[in-house]
Coordinates of C-alpha atoms in Angstrom, one line a residue:
Chain A
M76 CA -39.1 51.5 -4.1
K77 CA -36.9 50.3 -1.2
I78 CA -36.7 46.7 -0.2
L79 CA -35.6 45.5 3.2
V80 CA -34.1 42.0 3.4
P81 CA -33.5 40.6 6.9
V82 CA -30.9 37.8 6.9
K83 CA -30.0 35.4 9.6
R84 CA -26.7 33.8 10.5
V85 CA -27.3 30.1 11.2
V86 CA -25.3 26.9 11.4
D87 CA -24.6 25.8 7.8
Y88 CA -27.1 23.6 6.1
N89 CA -24.6 20.8 5.7
V90 CA -23.4 20.6 9.2
K91 CA -24.4 17.6 11.2
V92 CA -25.4 19.4 14.5
R93 CA -24.9 17.9 17.9
V94 CA -26.7 18.4 21.2
K95 CA -24.3 19.6 23.9
T96 CA -23.6 17.0 26.4
D97 CA -24.9 19.2 29.3
G98 CA -28.2 19.5 27.5
S99 CA -28.0 23.3 27.3
G100 CA -28.4 23.6 23.6
I101 CA -26.8 22.8 20.3
E102 CA -23.0 22.8 19.9
T103 CA -22.2 25.9 17.7
A104 CA -18.5 26.5 18.7
G105 CA -16.2 26.0 15.8
V106 CA -19.1 25.1 13.5
K107 CA -19.4 26.6 10.0
M108 CA -22.0 29.4 9.9
S109 CA -23.8 30.6 6.8
M110 CA -26.8 32.7 5.7
N111 CA -30.1 30.9 6.3
P112 CA -30.9 29.3 2.9
F113 CA -34.4 30.8 2.7
D114 CA -32.9 34.2 3.3
E115 CA -30.6 33.7 0.4
I116 CA -33.7 33.2 -1.7
A117 CA -35.0 36.4 -0.3
V118 CA -31.9 38.4 -1.2
E119 CA -32.0 36.9 -4.7
E120 CA -35.6 37.9 -5.2
A121 CA -34.9 41.4 -4.0
V122 CA -31.9 41.6 -6.4
R123 CA -34.1 40.4 -9.3
L124 CA -36.7 43.0 -8.4
K125 CA -33.9 45.6 -8.6
E126 CA -32.7 44.2 -11.9
K127 CA -36.3 44.5 -13.3
G128 CA -36.3 48.2 -12.3
V129 CA -39.0 47.6 -9.6
A130 CA -36.7 48.2 -6.6
T131 CA -34.3 51.1 -6.4
E132 CA -32.4 50.2 -3.2
I133 CA -31.9 47.0 -1.2
V134 CA -31.0 47.2 2.5
A135 CA -29.9 44.0 4.2
V136 CA -30.4 43.7 8.0
S137 CA -29.0 41.1 10.4
M138 CA -29.0 40.9 14.1
G139 CA -27.0 39.1 16.8
V140 CA -23.3 38.7 17.4
A141 CA -20.8 40.9 15.6
Q142 CA -20.1 38.1 13.1
C143 CA -23.5 38.7 11.6
A144 CA -21.7 41.4 9.6
E145 CA -20.3 38.5 7.5
T146 CA -23.9 37.4 6.7
I147 CA -24.7 41.0 5.7
R148 CA -21.5 41.0 3.5
T149 CA -22.8 37.9 1.7
A150 CA -26.0 39.8 0.9
L151 CA -24.1 42.8 -0.3
A152 CA -22.0 40.6 -2.5
M153 CA -25.2 39.2 -4.0
G154 CA -26.4 42.7 -4.8
A155 CA -27.8 44.4 -1.8
D156 CA -26.7 48.1 -1.5
R157 CA -26.1 48.6 2.2
G158 CA -26.4 46.9 5.5
I159 CA -27.7 47.4 9.0
L160 CA -26.3 45.3 11.9
V161 CA -28.1 45.2 15.2
E162 CA -25.5 43.9 17.5
T163 CA -26.4 42.1 20.7
D164 CA -25.3 39.0 22.6
T165 CA -28.9 38.4 23.7
D166 CA -30.6 35.2 22.4
L167 CA -33.0 36.9 19.9
Q168 CA -36.3 35.2 19.5
P169 CA -38.8 36.0 16.7
L170 CA -40.8 38.5 18.8
A171 CA -37.7 40.5 19.6
V172 CA -36.5 40.3 16.0
A173 CA -39.8 41.4 14.7
K174 CA -39.8 44.4 17.1
L175 CA -36.3 45.4 16.0
L176 CA -37.2 45.0 12.4
K177 CA -40.3 47.1 12.9
A178 CA -38.2 49.9 14.4
I179 CA -35.8 49.8 11.4
A180 CA -38.8 49.7 8.9
D181 CA -40.2 52.8 10.6
Q182 CA -37.0 54.6 9.9
E183 CA -36.2 53.2 6.5
K184 CA -39.8 53.1 5.1
P185 CA -39.4 50.2 2.7
Q186 CA -42.4 49.1 0.5
I187 CA -41.5 45.5 0.7
I188 CA -39.7 43.4 3.3
I189 CA -38.8 40.0 2.1
L190 CA -37.3 37.3 4.3
G191 CA -37.0 33.5 4.6
K192 CA -40.1 31.5 5.6
Q193 CA -38.2 29.8 8.4
A194 CA -34.7 29.7 9.9
I195 CA -33.2 26.3 9.8
D196 CA -31.9 26.6 13.4
D197 CA -34.9 27.3 15.5
D198 CA -37.4 26.2 12.8
M199 CA -39.9 28.7 14.3
S200 CA -41.3 30.1 11.0
A201 CA -42.7 33.2 12.7
T202 CA -40.7 36.3 12.2
G203 CA -42.2 37.5 8.9
Q204 CA -45.8 37.1 10.0
M205 CA -45.0 38.8 13.3
L206 CA -43.3 41.7 11.6
A207 CA -46.3 42.2 9.3
A208 CA -48.6 42.2 12.3
L209 CA -46.5 44.8 14.2
L210 CA -46.4 47.0 11.2
G211 CA -50.1 46.5 10.4
W212 CA -49.1 45.4 6.9
S213 CA -50.3 42.6 4.7
Q214 CA -48.4 39.3 4.5
G215 CA -47.6 36.8 1.8
T216 CA -45.9 33.8 3.3
F217 CA -44.3 30.8 1.7
A218 CA -44.0 32.6 -1.7
S219 CA -43.2 30.7 -4.8
K220 CA -43.9 33.7 -7.1
V221 CA -43.9 37.4 -6.6
A222 CA -45.2 40.0 -9.0
V223 CA -45.3 43.7 -8.1
E224 CA -48.0 45.6 -10.0
G225 CA -48.4 49.3 -9.0
E226 CA -49.7 49.6 -5.5
S227 CA -50.1 45.9 -4.9
V228 CA -48.1 42.7 -5.1
T229 CA -49.4 39.4 -6.2
V230 CA -47.9 36.5 -4.3
T231 CA -48.4 32.8 -5.1
R232 CA -48.1 30.8 -2.0
E233 CA -47.1 27.2 -1.3
V234 CA -50.0 25.8 0.8
D235 CA -50.8 22.3 2.0
G236 CA -52.9 21.2 -1.0
G237 CA -51.1 23.1 -3.8
L238 CA -50.8 26.8 -4.6
E239 CA -52.8 29.9 -3.4
T240 CA -52.5 33.3 -5.0
V241 CA -53.2 36.4 -3.0
S242 CA -53.1 40.1 -3.9
L243 CA -51.5 42.3 -1.1
T244 CA -51.8 46.0 -0.7
L245 CA -48.3 47.5 -0.4
P246 CA -46.4 47.9 1.8
A247 CA -46.2 44.1 2.5
V248 CA -44.1 41.5 4.1
I249 CA -43.2 38.4 1.9
T250 CA -41.6 35.2 3.2
T251 CA -39.8 33.0 0.7
D252 CA -40.3 29.3 -0.1
L253 CA -38.0 26.9 -1.8
R254 CA -39.2 27.3 -5.4
L255 CA -39.2 31.1 -5.6
N256 CA -35.8 31.2 -7.3
E257 CA -32.3 29.8 -7.2
P258 CA -30.0 32.1 -5.5
R259 CA -26.9 33.2 -7.4
Y260 CA -23.3 32.7 -6.3
A261 CA -21.6 36.0 -5.6
S262 CA -18.8 36.6 -8.2
L263 CA -15.3 37.5 -7.0
P264 CA -15.5 41.1 -8.3
N265 CA -18.9 41.5 -6.5
I266 CA -17.4 40.1 -3.3
M267 CA -14.6 42.7 -3.5
K268 CA -17.2 45.5 -4.3
A269 CA -19.2 44.4 -1.3
R270 CA -16.4 45.2 1.1
K271 CA -16.8 48.9 0.2
K272 CA -20.5 49.0 0.8
P273 CA -21.5 50.6 4.1
I274 CA -22.9 48.7 7.1
A275 CA -24.4 50.8 9.9
T276 CA -24.2 49.2 13.4
M277 CA -26.6 49.8 16.2
K278 CA -27.8 48.3 19.5
P279 CA -31.3 47.2 20.4
A280 CA -31.5 50.1 22.9
D281 CA -30.9 52.5 20.0
L282 CA -34.1 51.2 18.5
G283 CA -36.0 51.4 21.8
V284 CA -36.5 47.6 21.9
D285 CA -36.2 45.3 24.9
P286 CA -34.9 42.1 23.2
A287 CA -35.2 39.8 26.3
P288 CA -36.4 36.3 25.4
R289 CA -39.8 35.2 26.4
L290 CA -39.1 31.5 26.1
T291 CA -36.5 29.9 28.4
V292 CA -34.9 26.8 27.1
L293 CA -34.9 24.4 30.0
K294 CA -33.0 21.6 28.2
V295 CA -32.3 20.2 24.8
T296 CA -32.1 16.5 24.3
E297 CA -31.3 14.2 21.5
P298 CA -34.3 12.9 19.7
P299 CA -35.1 9.2 20.2
K300 CA -32.8 7.2 17.9
R301 CA -34.2 4.7 15.5
K302 CA -32.3 1.5 15.2
A303 CA -31.5 0.2 11.8
G304 CA -33.6 -2.8 11.1
Q305 CA -33.0 -5.7 8.8
K306 CA -32.2 -6.0 5.1
V307 CA -34.5 -8.1 3.1
G308 CA -33.3 -10.0 0.0
S309 CA -36.3 -9.6 -2.3
V310 CA -39.5 -7.8 -2.9
A311 CA -41.4 -11.0 -2.0
E312 CA -39.7 -11.2 1.3
L313 CA -40.4 -7.5 2.0
V314 CA -44.1 -7.9 1.3
S315 CA -44.3 -11.0 3.4
K316 CA -42.6 -9.4 6.3
L317 CA -44.8 -6.3 6.1
R318 CA -47.8 -8.6 6.2
T319 CA -46.9 -11.1 8.9
E320 CA -44.2 -9.4 11.0
A321 CA -44.9 -5.7 10.9
K322 CA -48.6 -6.2 10.1
V323 CA -48.9 -2.9 8.4
I324 CA -50.4 -4.0 5.1
Chain B
M62 CA -57.9 27.6 32.0
T63 CA -59.5 27.3 28.6
S64 CA -57.9 26.9 25.2
L65 CA -59.2 28.0 21.8
V66 CA -58.3 25.8 18.8
L67 CA -58.6 27.2 15.3
L68 CA -60.0 24.4 13.2
E69 CA -59.4 23.6 9.5
F70 CA -62.0 21.7 7.5
D71 CA -63.1 20.7 4.1
D72 CA -66.3 19.1 2.7
S73 CA -65.5 15.8 4.4
G74 CA -65.1 17.3 7.9
I75 CA -62.6 18.6 10.3
K76 CA -59.1 17.9 9.1
Q77 CA -57.0 15.4 10.9
P78 CA -54.2 17.8 11.9
S79 CA -56.8 20.1 13.6
R80 CA -58.1 17.1 15.5
S81 CA -54.6 16.5 16.7
A82 CA -54.4 20.1 17.8
V83 CA -57.6 19.5 19.8
A84 CA -55.9 16.5 21.4
A85 CA -53.0 18.6 22.4
A86 CA -55.3 21.3 23.8
Q87 CA -57.1 18.7 25.9
A88 CA -53.9 18.2 27.9
L89 CA -54.3 21.9 29.0
G90 CA -57.9 21.9 30.2
E91 CA -61.2 22.9 28.6
V92 CA -61.2 23.2 24.8
H93 CA -63.3 25.5 22.7
A94 CA -63.1 25.2 18.9
L95 CA -63.3 28.0 16.4
V96 CA -64.8 27.4 13.0
A97 CA -64.2 30.5 10.8
G98 CA -64.8 31.2 7.2
A99 CA -67.7 31.9 4.8
N100 CA -70.8 29.6 4.9
V101 CA -69.3 27.3 7.5
G102 CA -72.5 26.1 9.1
A103 CA -71.9 22.5 8.1
A104 CA -68.3 22.5 9.4
A105 CA -69.6 23.9 12.7
E106 CA -72.0 21.0 13.0
K107 CA -69.1 18.6 12.4
A108 CA -66.8 20.4 14.9
A109 CA -69.6 20.0 17.5
K110 CA -69.2 16.3 17.2
L111 CA -65.5 16.2 18.1
P112 CA -65.1 14.5 21.5
G113 CA -63.5 16.7 24.1
V114 CA -64.7 20.0 22.6
A115 CA -66.8 21.9 25.2
K116 CA -68.0 24.6 22.9
V117 CA -67.9 25.5 19.2
L118 CA -67.6 29.2 18.2
V119 CA -68.6 30.1 14.7
A120 CA -67.4 33.1 12.8
D121 CA -69.2 33.1 9.5
N122 CA -68.2 36.1 7.4
P123 CA -67.2 36.5 3.7
A124 CA -64.0 38.4 4.9
L125 CA -62.9 35.1 6.6
D126 CA -63.2 33.0 3.5
H127 CA -59.9 31.1 2.8
L128 CA -58.8 32.1 6.3
L129 CA -56.4 34.8 5.1
A130 CA -53.9 35.8 7.7
E131 CA -55.0 39.4 8.3
P132 CA -58.7 38.9 9.1
T133 CA -58.3 35.6 10.8
A134 CA -55.6 36.9 13.1
A135 CA -57.8 40.0 13.9
L136 CA -60.7 37.6 14.9
L137 CA -58.5 35.5 17.1
V138 CA -57.0 38.6 18.8
A139 CA -60.6 39.8 19.5
M140 CA -61.4 36.4 21.1
A141 CA -58.2 36.0 22.9
P142 CA -59.1 37.7 26.3
A143 CA -61.2 34.7 27.2
Y144 CA -58.5 32.1 26.7
S145 CA -55.2 31.1 28.2
H146 CA -54.0 29.2 25.2
I147 CA -54.6 29.7 21.5
L148 CA -53.7 26.7 19.3
A149 CA -53.8 25.5 15.7
A150 CA -52.1 22.7 13.8
T151 CA -48.7 23.3 12.2
T152 CA -50.2 23.6 8.7
A153 CA -49.9 26.3 6.0
I154 CA -52.8 28.1 7.6
G155 CA -51.7 27.6 11.2
K156 CA -48.2 28.8 10.4
N157 CA -49.5 31.8 8.5
V158 CA -52.0 33.0 11.1
L159 CA -50.8 32.2 14.6
P160 CA -47.5 34.1 14.6
R161 CA -49.5 37.1 13.5
V162 CA -51.9 36.6 16.4
A163 CA -49.0 36.2 18.8
A164 CA -47.3 39.5 17.7
L165 CA -50.5 41.4 18.1
L166 CA -50.8 40.0 21.6
D167 CA -47.1 40.7 22.4
V168 CA -46.5 37.0 22.8
Q169 CA -43.6 34.9 21.6
P170 CA -45.3 32.0 19.7
I171 CA -44.3 28.4 20.5
S172 CA -44.1 26.7 17.1
D173 CA -44.7 23.1 16.3
I174 CA -44.9 21.5 19.7
A175 CA -44.4 17.8 20.0
A176 CA -45.4 17.4 23.6
V177 CA -47.1 19.3 26.4
V178 CA -45.2 19.3 29.7
D179 CA -47.4 21.7 31.6
A180 CA -49.4 24.8 31.0
D181 CA -46.2 26.9 30.4
T182 CA -43.8 24.2 29.2
F183 CA -43.6 22.4 25.9
V184 CA -41.3 20.3 23.8
R185 CA -40.5 21.3 20.3
P186 CA -38.0 20.2 17.7
I187 CA -35.1 22.4 16.6
Y188 CA -32.5 22.0 13.9
A189 CA -34.6 19.7 11.8
G190 CA -35.5 17.6 14.7
N191 CA -31.8 17.0 15.7
G192 CA -32.6 18.4 19.1
M193 CA -35.8 18.4 21.1
A194 CA -36.0 21.6 23.1
T195 CA -38.1 21.9 26.3
V196 CA -39.1 25.5 26.5
K197 CA -41.0 27.4 29.2
S198 CA -42.9 30.5 28.2
S199 CA -43.1 33.6 30.5
D200 CA -45.9 35.1 28.5
A201 CA -49.3 35.3 30.2
K202 CA -51.0 33.8 27.1
K203 CA -49.6 31.1 24.9
V204 CA -49.9 31.0 21.2
I205 CA -49.0 27.5 19.9
T206 CA -48.9 25.5 16.7
V207 CA -49.1 21.7 17.1
R208 CA -47.1 19.1 15.3
A209 CA -50.0 16.9 14.2
A210 CA -47.8 13.8 13.8
S211 CA -47.0 13.9 17.6
F212 CA -50.5 13.8 18.9
D213 CA -53.1 11.1 18.2
P214 CA -56.1 13.0 16.7
V215 CA -59.4 13.0 18.6
A216 CA -62.2 11.0 16.8
A217 CA -64.3 12.8 14.2
E218 CA -67.5 11.8 16.1
G219 CA -68.7 11.2 19.6
G220 CA -69.2 14.6 21.1
S221 CA -72.1 17.0 21.1
A222 CA -70.9 20.5 22.0
P223 CA -73.1 23.6 21.8
I224 CA -72.6 26.0 19.0
E225 CA -72.4 29.7 19.5
Q226 CA -71.8 32.7 17.3
A227 CA -68.5 34.5 17.8
S228 CA -68.7 38.2 17.4
V229 CA -66.9 39.3 14.3
G230 CA -65.5 42.8 14.5
E231 CA -64.0 44.9 11.8
M232 CA -61.8 42.9 9.4
P233 CA -58.6 44.4 7.9
G234 CA -58.9 44.4 4.1
L235 CA -55.1 44.3 3.4
S236 CA -55.1 41.3 1.2
K237 CA -57.4 39.6 -1.3
F238 CA -57.7 36.0 -2.3
V239 CA -57.1 35.7 -6.0
S240 CA -57.1 32.0 -6.8
A241 CA -56.2 28.5 -5.6
E242 CA -54.7 25.8 -7.7
L243 CA -55.0 22.7 -5.6
S244 CA -53.8 19.3 -6.7
K245 CA -56.6 17.0 -7.5
S246 CA -56.0 13.6 -6.0
E247 CA -58.2 10.7 -5.0
R248 CA -55.5 9.8 -2.5
P249 CA -55.4 10.6 1.2
E250 CA -53.6 13.8 2.3
L251 CA -50.0 13.3 3.2
T252 CA -50.4 14.3 6.8
A253 CA -53.4 12.1 7.3
A254 CA -52.5 8.9 5.4
R255 CA -51.9 5.6 7.1
V256 CA -49.3 4.7 4.4
V257 CA -47.0 7.1 2.6
I258 CA -44.7 6.3 -0.3
S259 CA -42.1 8.9 -1.2
G260 CA -39.8 9.2 -4.1
G261 CA -36.4 10.9 -4.2
R262 CA -33.8 12.0 -6.6
G263 CA -33.4 8.3 -7.6
M264 CA -36.7 8.5 -9.4
Q265 CA -34.8 10.5 -12.1
N266 CA -37.8 12.4 -13.4
G267 CA -41.5 13.2 -12.7
E268 CA -42.7 10.7 -15.2
N269 CA -41.2 7.9 -13.2
F270 CA -43.3 8.8 -10.2
K271 CA -46.1 6.9 -12.1
L272 CA -44.3 3.7 -11.1
I273 CA -45.4 4.5 -7.5
D274 CA -49.1 5.0 -8.5
P275 CA -50.2 1.3 -8.6
I276 CA -48.6 0.6 -5.3
A277 CA -50.2 3.7 -3.7
D278 CA -53.5 2.7 -5.1
K279 CA -53.2 -0.8 -3.8
L280 CA -52.2 0.4 -0.3
G281 CA -54.4 3.5 -0.1
A282 CA -51.2 5.5 0.3
A283 CA -50.4 9.1 -0.1
V284 CA -47.4 10.0 -2.4
G285 CA -44.6 12.2 -1.1
A286 CA -41.2 13.2 -2.1
S287 CA -37.9 14.4 -0.8
R288 CA -36.7 18.0 -1.2
A289 CA -34.2 16.8 -3.8
A290 CA -37.1 15.5 -5.9
V291 CA -39.0 18.8 -5.5
D292 CA -35.9 20.9 -6.2
A293 CA -35.3 18.9 -9.4
G294 CA -38.8 19.7 -10.5
F295 CA -40.1 16.1 -10.5
V296 CA -43.1 16.9 -8.4
P297 CA -44.8 20.0 -6.9
N298 CA -43.8 21.4 -3.5
E299 CA -46.9 20.1 -1.7
Y300 CA -45.4 16.6 -2.0
Q301 CA -42.4 17.6 0.1
V302 CA -41.7 15.6 3.3
G303 CA -39.1 17.0 5.6
Q304 CA -37.8 19.9 7.6
T305 CA -39.1 22.5 5.2
G306 CA -42.1 20.5 4.0
K307 CA -44.6 18.3 5.7
I308 CA -44.1 16.2 8.8
V309 CA -45.7 12.8 8.6
A310 CA -45.9 9.8 11.0
P311 CA -47.8 7.1 9.1
D312 CA -48.0 3.4 10.1
L313 CA -45.9 2.6 7.1
Y314 CA -43.5 4.9 5.3
V315 CA -41.8 3.7 2.1
A316 CA -38.8 5.7 0.9
V317 CA -37.9 5.0 -2.7
G318 CA -34.7 6.3 -4.2
I319 CA -34.2 8.6 -1.2
S320 CA -30.7 8.8 0.3
G321 CA -31.9 9.9 3.7
A322 CA -30.6 13.5 4.2
I323 CA -31.1 14.7 7.7
Q324 CA -33.7 17.2 6.4
H325 CA -35.8 14.4 5.0
L326 CA -35.5 12.3 8.1
A327 CA -36.8 15.2 10.1
G328 CA -40.1 14.8 8.3
M329 CA -40.7 11.1 8.6
K330 CA -38.6 9.5 11.3
D331 CA -41.6 9.1 13.7
S332 CA -43.3 6.8 11.2
K333 CA -44.1 3.4 12.9
V334 CA -42.5 1.2 10.2
I335 CA -40.0 2.5 7.7
V336 CA -39.1 0.7 4.5
A337 CA -36.2 1.9 2.3
I338 CA -35.6 0.9 -1.3
N339 CA -32.3 2.1 -2.6
K340 CA -29.6 0.7 -4.9
D341 CA -26.9 2.3 -2.7
E342 CA -26.5 0.0 0.3
E343 CA -24.5 2.8 2.0
A344 CA -27.4 5.2 1.8
P345 CA -28.1 6.8 5.3
I346 CA -31.8 6.0 4.9
F347 CA -31.0 2.3 5.8
Q348 CA -29.9 3.5 9.2
V349 CA -33.4 4.4 10.1
A350 CA -35.3 1.8 8.1
D351 CA -37.0 -1.2 9.7
Y352 CA -36.8 -3.0 6.4
G353 CA -34.2 -2.2 3.8
L354 CA -34.1 -3.5 0.3
V355 CA -31.0 -2.9 -1.7
A356 CA -32.3 -2.9 -5.2
D357 CA -32.8 -0.8 -8.4
L358 CA -36.1 0.9 -7.9
F359 CA -36.9 0.5 -11.6
N360 CA -37.0 -3.3 -11.0
A361 CA -38.3 -3.2 -7.5
L362 CA -41.3 -0.9 -8.0
P363 CA -43.0 -3.0 -10.7
E364 CA -42.2 -6.1 -8.8
L365 CA -43.8 -4.6 -5.7
A366 CA -46.9 -3.6 -7.6
A367 CA -47.2 -7.2 -9.0
E368 CA -46.6 -8.8 -5.6
L369 CA -49.3 -6.7 -4.0
E370 CA -51.6 -7.4 -6.9
R371 CA -51.0 -11.1 -6.6
S372 CA -52.3 -11.5 -3.1

């Protein structure tokens, strides 16, 4: 079966982001960009499914500016077979991304689409669910375990009180949570090999999708800052202050 | 303008995050509450008591048991024409169901709102809470998840709303519930607890989390953890507080052996009082802590338990 893995280019996990002084957004110029960490987990899971003989081909998809091709190369170096880049300068929001991915899925006909549960830039946590809805497929979000069995896939999900296991009829959309796997580092030979793997480039219009955003960002502000408080010298002093000063215990 | 709020509940009543979602919806006008599931009569009675709820709609159907995404979204979409806003708390269920509803309605969802500006405009955190974005939706209908920690929940009692049956149409059978493995704990839920004590990588292993237990028992606290502690396998994922885990804002948050990575701060910095216990006095957690104790947690935790026991 074919697996589609959408991957997003985001500000690297370790970058301390700053709000632009004009309040128009987050400063991304000159900032290190990487693959969204949850999408790395998705690529890893797809590669493992291929190594197990469940998957036959892995197609990595990214969308946005031309540099998203680098994010696709990372997926190819981890083990994806080919890439699709949907190039646009439009600010892509999850609804537009889901529509573009649906159009690609209609062409590629994968049995599983696996992607991160959330992107660490907009923190929307929506694309996978929206894609499943548009395709009319089942969805297994926040997955910590995935087992493909014939015409269905069993997904163990991280939920608020623990774990929930659901059985989904294929085709299905799966979104990855932290504990699903630990993504591999691409080896140098695989990075070299990835350069030769094909990436097809298209535009939203080629897929018949209007990617215009529905949410307008009016402003972005810094969150209220907390001030550092006081150091206490002992456990006894801490307990006493929590009782008499903060009055929280 | 009327909003519909998808409620979550257990045997003890309507869950606190859902009551916060009701509070957020009240800022938008009249509020109707949806109780969906299998054998949910008792939950509907409890929903009717929520102050500020004008009507409770009940969808009682075996297909809605466990509020799986596919049938629950189909139900909400069928009910959507009567509503301007559809809301749920930002919980595992809310996050699973509402984006699906939004896509079926051709709407861009507004995830995890922290404030309501007006009927179209909301404030939501981005980049792990490092920015607060004010966003205006051009969609005719809004689909919203609500950051529970940002809205004081409505009380559990005080109202008396009428209860009506929602019409349940055909439910897609794309997925099946297999099993749930829920942590059994006498402690309050993380997102509802008045006091939260979290351990980080400094705890060194899962066994050492037992050092937190007597303190949590004494304070009636929930126990949480940093992502580092979850990654290291000390505790299960449902303990995780932070950008990719749970968002909490208790009266008292005690961070033990947690360095204070930005992703962790994203989940707890709205707590009223923060205490940090860490042996590294340079740890960033001290920059947000109201009370900092530079100490080895393996000494401090037993001392703290004893000190609380004493008085």
